[in-house]
Short mmCIF file of C-alpha atoms and ligand atoms in Angstrom, two decimals:
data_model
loop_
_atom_site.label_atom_id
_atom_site.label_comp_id
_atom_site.label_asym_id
_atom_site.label_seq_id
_atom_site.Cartn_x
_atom_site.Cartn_y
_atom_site.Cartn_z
CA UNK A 164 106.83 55.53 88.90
CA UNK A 165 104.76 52.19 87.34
CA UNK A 166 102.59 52.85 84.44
CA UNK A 167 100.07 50.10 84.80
CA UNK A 168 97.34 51.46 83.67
CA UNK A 169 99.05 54.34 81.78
CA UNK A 170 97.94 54.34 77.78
CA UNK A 171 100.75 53.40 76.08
CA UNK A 172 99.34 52.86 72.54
CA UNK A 173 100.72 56.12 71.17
CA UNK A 174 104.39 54.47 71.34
CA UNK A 175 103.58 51.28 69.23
CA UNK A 176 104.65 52.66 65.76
CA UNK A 177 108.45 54.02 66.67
CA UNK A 178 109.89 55.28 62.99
CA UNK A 179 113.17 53.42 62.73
CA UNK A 180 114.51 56.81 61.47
CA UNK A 181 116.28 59.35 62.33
CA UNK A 182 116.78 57.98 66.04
CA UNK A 183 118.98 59.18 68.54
CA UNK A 184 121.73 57.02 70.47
CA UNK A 185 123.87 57.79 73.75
CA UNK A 186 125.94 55.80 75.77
CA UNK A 187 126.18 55.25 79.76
CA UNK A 188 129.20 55.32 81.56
CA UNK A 189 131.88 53.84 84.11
CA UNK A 190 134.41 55.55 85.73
CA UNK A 191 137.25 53.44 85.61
CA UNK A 192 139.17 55.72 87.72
CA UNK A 193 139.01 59.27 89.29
CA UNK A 194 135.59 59.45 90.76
CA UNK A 195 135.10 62.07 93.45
CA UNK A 196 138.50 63.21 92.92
CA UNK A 197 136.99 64.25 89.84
CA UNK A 198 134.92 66.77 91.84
CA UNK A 199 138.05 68.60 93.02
CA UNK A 200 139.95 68.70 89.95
CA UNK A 201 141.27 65.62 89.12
CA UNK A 202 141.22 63.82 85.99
CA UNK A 203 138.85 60.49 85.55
CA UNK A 204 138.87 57.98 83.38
CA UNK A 205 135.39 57.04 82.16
CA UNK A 206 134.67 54.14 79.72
CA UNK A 207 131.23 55.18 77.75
CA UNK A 208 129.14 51.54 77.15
CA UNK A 209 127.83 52.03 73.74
CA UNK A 210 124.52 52.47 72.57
CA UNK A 211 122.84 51.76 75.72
CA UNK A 212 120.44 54.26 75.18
CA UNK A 213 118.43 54.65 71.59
CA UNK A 214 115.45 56.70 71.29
CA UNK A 215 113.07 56.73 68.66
CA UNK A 216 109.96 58.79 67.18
CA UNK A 217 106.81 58.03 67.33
CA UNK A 218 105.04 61.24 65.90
CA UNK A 219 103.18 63.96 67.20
CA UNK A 220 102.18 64.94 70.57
CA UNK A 221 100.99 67.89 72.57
CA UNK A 222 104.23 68.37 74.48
CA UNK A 223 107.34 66.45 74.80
CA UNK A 224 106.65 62.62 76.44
CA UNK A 225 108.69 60.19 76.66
CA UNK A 226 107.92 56.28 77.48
CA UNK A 227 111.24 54.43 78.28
CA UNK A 228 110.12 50.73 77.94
CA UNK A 229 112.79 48.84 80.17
CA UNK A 230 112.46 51.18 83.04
CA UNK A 231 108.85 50.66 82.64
CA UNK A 232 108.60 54.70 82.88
CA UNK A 233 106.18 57.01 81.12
CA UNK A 234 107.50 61.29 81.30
CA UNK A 235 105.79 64.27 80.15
CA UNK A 236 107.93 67.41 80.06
CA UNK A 237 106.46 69.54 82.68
CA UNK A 238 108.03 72.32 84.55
CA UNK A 239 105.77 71.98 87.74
CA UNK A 240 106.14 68.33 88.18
CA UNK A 241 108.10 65.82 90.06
CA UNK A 242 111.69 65.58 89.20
CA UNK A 243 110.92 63.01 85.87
CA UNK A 244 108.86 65.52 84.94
CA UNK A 245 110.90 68.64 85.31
CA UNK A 246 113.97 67.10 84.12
CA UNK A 247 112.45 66.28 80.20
CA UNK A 248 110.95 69.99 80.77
CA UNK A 249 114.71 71.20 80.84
CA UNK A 250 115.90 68.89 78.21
CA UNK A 251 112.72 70.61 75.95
CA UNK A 252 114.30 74.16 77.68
CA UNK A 253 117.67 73.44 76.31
CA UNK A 254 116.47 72.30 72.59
CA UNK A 255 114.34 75.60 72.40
CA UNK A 256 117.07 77.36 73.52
CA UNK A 257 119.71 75.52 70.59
CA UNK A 258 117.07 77.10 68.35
CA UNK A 259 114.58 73.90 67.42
CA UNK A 260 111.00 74.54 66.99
CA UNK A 261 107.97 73.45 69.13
CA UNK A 262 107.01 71.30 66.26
CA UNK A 263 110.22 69.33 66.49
CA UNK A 264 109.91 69.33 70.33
CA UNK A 265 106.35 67.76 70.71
CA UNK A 266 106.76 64.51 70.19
CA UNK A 267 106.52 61.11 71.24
CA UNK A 268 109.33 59.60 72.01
CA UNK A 269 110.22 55.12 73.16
CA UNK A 270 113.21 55.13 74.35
CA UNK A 271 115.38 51.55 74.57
CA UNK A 272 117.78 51.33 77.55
CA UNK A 273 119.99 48.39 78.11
CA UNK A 274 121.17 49.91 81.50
CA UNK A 275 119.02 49.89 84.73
CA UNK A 276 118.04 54.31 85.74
CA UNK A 277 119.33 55.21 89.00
CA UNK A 278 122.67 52.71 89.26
CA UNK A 279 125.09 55.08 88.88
CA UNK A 280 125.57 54.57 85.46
CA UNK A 281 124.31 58.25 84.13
CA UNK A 282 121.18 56.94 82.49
CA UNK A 283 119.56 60.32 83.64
CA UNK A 284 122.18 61.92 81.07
CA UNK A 285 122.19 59.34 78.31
CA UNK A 286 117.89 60.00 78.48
CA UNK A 287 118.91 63.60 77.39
CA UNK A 288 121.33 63.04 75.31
CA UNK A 289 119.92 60.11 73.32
CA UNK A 290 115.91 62.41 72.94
CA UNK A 291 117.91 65.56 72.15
CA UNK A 292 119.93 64.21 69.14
CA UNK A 293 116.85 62.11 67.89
CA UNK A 294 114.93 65.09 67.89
CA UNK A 295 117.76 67.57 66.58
CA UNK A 296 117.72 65.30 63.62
CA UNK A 297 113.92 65.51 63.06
CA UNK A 298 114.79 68.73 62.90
CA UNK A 299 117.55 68.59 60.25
CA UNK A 300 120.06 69.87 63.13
CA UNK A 301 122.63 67.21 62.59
CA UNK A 302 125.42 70.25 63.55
CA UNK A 303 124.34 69.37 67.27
CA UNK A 304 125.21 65.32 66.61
CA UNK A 305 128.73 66.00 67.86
CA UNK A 306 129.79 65.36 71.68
CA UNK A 307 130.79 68.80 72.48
CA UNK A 308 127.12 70.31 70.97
CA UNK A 309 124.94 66.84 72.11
CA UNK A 310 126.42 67.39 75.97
CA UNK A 311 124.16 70.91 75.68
CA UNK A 312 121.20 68.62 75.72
CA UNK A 313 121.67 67.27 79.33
CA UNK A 314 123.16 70.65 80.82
CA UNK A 315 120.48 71.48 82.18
CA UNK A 316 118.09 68.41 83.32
CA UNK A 317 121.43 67.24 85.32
CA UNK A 318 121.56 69.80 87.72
CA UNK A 319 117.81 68.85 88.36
CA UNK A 320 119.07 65.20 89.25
CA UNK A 321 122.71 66.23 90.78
CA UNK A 322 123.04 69.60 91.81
CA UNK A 323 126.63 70.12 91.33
CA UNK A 324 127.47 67.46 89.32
CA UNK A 325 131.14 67.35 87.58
CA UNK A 326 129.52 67.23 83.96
CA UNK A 327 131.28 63.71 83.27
CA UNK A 328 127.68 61.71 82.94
CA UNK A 329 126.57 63.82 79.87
CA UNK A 330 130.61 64.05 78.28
CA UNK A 331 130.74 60.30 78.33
CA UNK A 332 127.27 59.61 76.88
CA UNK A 333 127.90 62.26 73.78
CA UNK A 334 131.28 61.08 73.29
CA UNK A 335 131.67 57.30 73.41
CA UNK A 336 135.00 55.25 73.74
CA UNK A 337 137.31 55.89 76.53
CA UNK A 338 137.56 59.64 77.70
CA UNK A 339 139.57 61.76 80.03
CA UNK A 340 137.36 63.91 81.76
CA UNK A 341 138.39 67.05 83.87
CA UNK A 342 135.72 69.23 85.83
CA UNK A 343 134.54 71.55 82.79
CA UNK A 344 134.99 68.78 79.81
CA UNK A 345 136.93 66.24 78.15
CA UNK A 346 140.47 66.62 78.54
CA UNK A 347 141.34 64.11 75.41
CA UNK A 348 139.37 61.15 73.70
CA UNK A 349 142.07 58.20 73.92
CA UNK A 350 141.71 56.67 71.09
CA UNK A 351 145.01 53.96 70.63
CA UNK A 352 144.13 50.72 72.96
CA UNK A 353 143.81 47.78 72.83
CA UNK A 354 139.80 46.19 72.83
CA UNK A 355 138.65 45.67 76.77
CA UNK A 356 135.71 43.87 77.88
CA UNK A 357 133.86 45.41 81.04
CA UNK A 358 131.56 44.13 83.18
CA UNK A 359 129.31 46.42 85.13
CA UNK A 360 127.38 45.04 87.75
CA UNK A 361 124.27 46.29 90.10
CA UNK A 362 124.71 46.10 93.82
CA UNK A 363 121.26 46.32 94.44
CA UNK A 364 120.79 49.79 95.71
CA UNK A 365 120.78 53.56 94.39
CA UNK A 366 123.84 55.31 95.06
CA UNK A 367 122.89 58.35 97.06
CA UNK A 368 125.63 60.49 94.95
CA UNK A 369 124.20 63.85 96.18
CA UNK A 370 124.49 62.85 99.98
CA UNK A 371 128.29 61.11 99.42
CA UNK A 372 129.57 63.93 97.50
CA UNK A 373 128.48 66.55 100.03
CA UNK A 374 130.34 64.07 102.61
CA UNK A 375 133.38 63.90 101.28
CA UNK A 376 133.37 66.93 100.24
CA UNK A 377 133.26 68.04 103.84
CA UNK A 378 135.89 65.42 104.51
CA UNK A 379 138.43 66.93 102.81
CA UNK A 380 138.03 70.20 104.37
CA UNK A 381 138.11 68.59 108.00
CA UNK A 382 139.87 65.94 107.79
CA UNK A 383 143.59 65.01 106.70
CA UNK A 384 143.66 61.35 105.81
CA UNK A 385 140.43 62.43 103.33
CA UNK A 386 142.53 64.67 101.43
CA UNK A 387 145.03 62.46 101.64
CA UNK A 388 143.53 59.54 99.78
CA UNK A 389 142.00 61.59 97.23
CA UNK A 390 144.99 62.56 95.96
CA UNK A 391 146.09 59.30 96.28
CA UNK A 392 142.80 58.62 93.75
CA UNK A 393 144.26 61.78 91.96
CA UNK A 394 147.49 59.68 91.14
CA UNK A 395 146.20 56.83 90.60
CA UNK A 396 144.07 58.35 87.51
CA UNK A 397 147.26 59.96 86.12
CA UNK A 398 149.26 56.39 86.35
CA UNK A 399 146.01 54.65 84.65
CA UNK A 400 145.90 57.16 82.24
CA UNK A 401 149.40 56.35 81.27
CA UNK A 402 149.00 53.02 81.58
CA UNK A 403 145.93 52.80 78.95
CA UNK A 404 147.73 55.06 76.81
CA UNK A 405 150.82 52.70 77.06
CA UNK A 406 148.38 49.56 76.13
CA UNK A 407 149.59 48.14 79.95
CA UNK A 408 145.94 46.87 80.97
CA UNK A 409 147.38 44.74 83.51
CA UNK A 410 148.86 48.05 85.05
CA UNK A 411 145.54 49.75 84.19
CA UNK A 412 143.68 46.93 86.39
CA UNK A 413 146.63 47.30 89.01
CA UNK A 414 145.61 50.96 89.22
CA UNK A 415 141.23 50.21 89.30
CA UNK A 416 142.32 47.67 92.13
CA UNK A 417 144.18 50.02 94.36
CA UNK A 418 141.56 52.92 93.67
CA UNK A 419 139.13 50.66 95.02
CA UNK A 420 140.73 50.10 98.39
CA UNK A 421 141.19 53.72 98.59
CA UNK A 422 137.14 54.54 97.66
CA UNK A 423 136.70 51.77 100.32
CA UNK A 424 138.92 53.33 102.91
CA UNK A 425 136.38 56.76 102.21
CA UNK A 426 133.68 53.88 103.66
CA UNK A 427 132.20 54.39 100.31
CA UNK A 428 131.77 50.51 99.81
CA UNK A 429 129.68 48.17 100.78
CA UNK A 430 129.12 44.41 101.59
CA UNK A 431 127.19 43.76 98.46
CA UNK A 432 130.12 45.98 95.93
CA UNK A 433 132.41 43.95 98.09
CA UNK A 434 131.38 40.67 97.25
CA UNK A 435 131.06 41.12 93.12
CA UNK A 436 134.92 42.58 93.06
CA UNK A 437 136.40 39.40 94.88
CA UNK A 438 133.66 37.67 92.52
CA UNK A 439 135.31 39.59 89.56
CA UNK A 440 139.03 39.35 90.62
CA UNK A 441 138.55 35.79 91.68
CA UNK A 442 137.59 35.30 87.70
CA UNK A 443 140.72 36.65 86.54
CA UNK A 444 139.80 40.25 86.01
CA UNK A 445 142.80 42.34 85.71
CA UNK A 446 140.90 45.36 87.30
CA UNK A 447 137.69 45.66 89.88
CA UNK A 448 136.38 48.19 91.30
CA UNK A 449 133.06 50.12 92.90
CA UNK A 450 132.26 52.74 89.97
CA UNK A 451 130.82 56.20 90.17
CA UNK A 452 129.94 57.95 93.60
CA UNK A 453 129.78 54.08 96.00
CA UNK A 454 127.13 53.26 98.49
CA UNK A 455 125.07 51.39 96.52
CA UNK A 456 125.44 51.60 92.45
CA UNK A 457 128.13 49.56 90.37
CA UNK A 458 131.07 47.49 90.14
CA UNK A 459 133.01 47.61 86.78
CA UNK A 460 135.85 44.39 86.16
CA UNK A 461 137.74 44.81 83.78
CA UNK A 462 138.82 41.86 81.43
CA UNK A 463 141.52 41.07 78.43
CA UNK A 464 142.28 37.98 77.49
CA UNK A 465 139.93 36.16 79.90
CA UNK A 466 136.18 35.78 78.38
CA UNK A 467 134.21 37.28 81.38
CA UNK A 468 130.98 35.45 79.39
CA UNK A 469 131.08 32.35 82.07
CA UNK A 470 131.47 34.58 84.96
CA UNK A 471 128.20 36.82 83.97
CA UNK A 472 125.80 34.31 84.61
CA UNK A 473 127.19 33.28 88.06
CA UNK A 474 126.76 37.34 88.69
CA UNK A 475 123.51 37.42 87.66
CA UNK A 476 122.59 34.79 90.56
CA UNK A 477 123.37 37.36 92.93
CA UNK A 478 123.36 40.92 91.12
CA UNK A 479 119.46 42.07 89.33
CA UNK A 480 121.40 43.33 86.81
CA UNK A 481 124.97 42.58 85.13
CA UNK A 482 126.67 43.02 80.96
CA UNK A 483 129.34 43.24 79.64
CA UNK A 484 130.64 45.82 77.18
CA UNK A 485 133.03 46.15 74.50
CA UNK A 486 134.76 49.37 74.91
CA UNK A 487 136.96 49.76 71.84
CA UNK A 488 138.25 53.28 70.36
CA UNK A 489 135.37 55.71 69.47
CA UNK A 490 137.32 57.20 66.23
CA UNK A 491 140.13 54.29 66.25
C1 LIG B 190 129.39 59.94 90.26
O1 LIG B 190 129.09 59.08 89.16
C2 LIG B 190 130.82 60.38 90.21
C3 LIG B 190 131.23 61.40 91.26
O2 LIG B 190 132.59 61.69 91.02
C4 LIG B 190 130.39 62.66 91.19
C5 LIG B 190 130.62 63.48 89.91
O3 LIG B 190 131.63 63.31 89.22
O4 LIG B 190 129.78 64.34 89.65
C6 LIG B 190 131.10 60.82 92.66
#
């Protein structure tokens, strides 16, 4: 949805304070296992997503300035729409006031919406703390209260989603998520960079989850290879715990062959892990659901900084990240 001739001059005066911050997120291991029970890893990128106040308005509406998109809560709507009318749903219902809810809210993402990367859920997260703390409500600040925020406009956007979008973006840092919530924060290793690239398409996550889900009731080399995912998580839980990021990469590496054998790669996701690998990352993989969506590398010792703009050339979007400890 362009806003081209939208008027956008009631979000020129953002108040630098309070504001409200969320992360995105990259599973670094465990995706669609995760939707059986299995425990992913999931790197939140920091402060991807900031939104800020810009006064009063007749209902909650929301301009988000890199995605070039302009929401107004509404029930009736399209899915934008209906979404930020949850989010509003979910405040009212943690007990904030219309007053607090009405506003005008720019929103800064340094992530791309629809890659994958649970922008849908940082949205939510970020406008629901920024306007908890309008209204004095810093008690809902923490993960396990912020993730409220997002509970509901997700299953607008993912039906049944595992939850691990909207625990990542509340809780920052490295997490192990199991269907239901965060297992445990890790919060003892060593400082990774991560680069998350853009394939070029929207991962149809809905679609590939129904799929595979259907997979693994019909067929046995399906199940088989999720559990094989299933392990995997467990030995690159270990491994990150252990500070063994060469092991941790090890583990990303063969994840990704498995998520390939599901035929939930593609050319494009292809290309940008040899790219990655071929750099001297110790880890590469397609992230999140496949079929489109991103590739997360991770790197140690190697700079990735070189490698980013040689990424760019063939990716719209690429960063890197600095995923250290949320409470080290
Ligand atoms: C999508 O980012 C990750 C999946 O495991 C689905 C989910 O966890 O909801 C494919």
């Amino acid at each position: 949805m362009k806003n081209m001739h939208e008027d956008l001059s009631g979000f020129d005066s953002p108040k630098p304070s309070p504001e409200g911050r969320a992360c995105a997120k990259a599973i670094l291991l465990g995706e669609h296992a995760v939707v059986f029970g299995a425990p992913a890893l999931i790197a939140a990128l920091p402060d991807c997503i900031i939104s800020h106040d810009c006064g009063p308005s007749d209902l909650l509406d929301v301009y988000i300035e890199s995605w070039n998109l302009r929401i107004k809560a509404d029930s009736l709507g399209n899915e934008n729409s209906r979404a930020l009318a949850a989010i509003d749903k979910s405040l009212e219902g943690l007990g904030i006031s219309e007053n607090f809810r009405r506003r005008r809210v720019l929103v800064k993402s340094r992530i791309p919406s629809q890659a994958g990367l649970g922008s849908s859920a940082g949205l939510a997260i970020s406008a629901g703390r920024l306007i908890a703390g309008l209204a004095g409500r810093d008690d809902l600040a923490a993960p396990e209260k912020s993730v409220l925020f997002a509970e509901e406009s997700e299953k607008i956007f993912h039906g049944k989603a595992s939850g691990a979008d909207a625990a990542a973006a509340a809780a920052g840092g490295i997490v192990v998520f199991k269907k239901g919530g965060i297992l445990e924060q890790i919060n003892d290793f060593p400082k990774l960079q991560l680069l998350v690239a853009y394939s070029g398409s929207r991962p149809p996550t809905r679609k590939l989850v129904e799929r595979i889900s259907r997979q693994r009731e019909t067929d046995q080399k399906s199940r088989r290879l999720l559990d094989s995912l299933e392990n995997l998580s467990l030995e690159g839980i270990s491994a990150l715990k252990a500070g063994d990021i060469n092991l941790l990469g090890k583990t990303m590496n063969n994840a990704h062959r498995f998520l390939s054998d599901l035929d939930l790669s593609t050319e494009k996701i292809e290309n940008l892990v040899k790219r990655c690998r071929n750099a001297g990352a110790l880890g590469a993989k397609l992230t999140g659901a496949g079929g489109g969506g991103c590739i997360a590398a991770v790197f140690m010792e190697k700079d990735p900084a070189n490698l980013l703009s040689e990424i760019r050339d063939i990716s719209s979007w690429a960063d890197i990240f600095t995923i250290q400890p949320a409470r080290p």
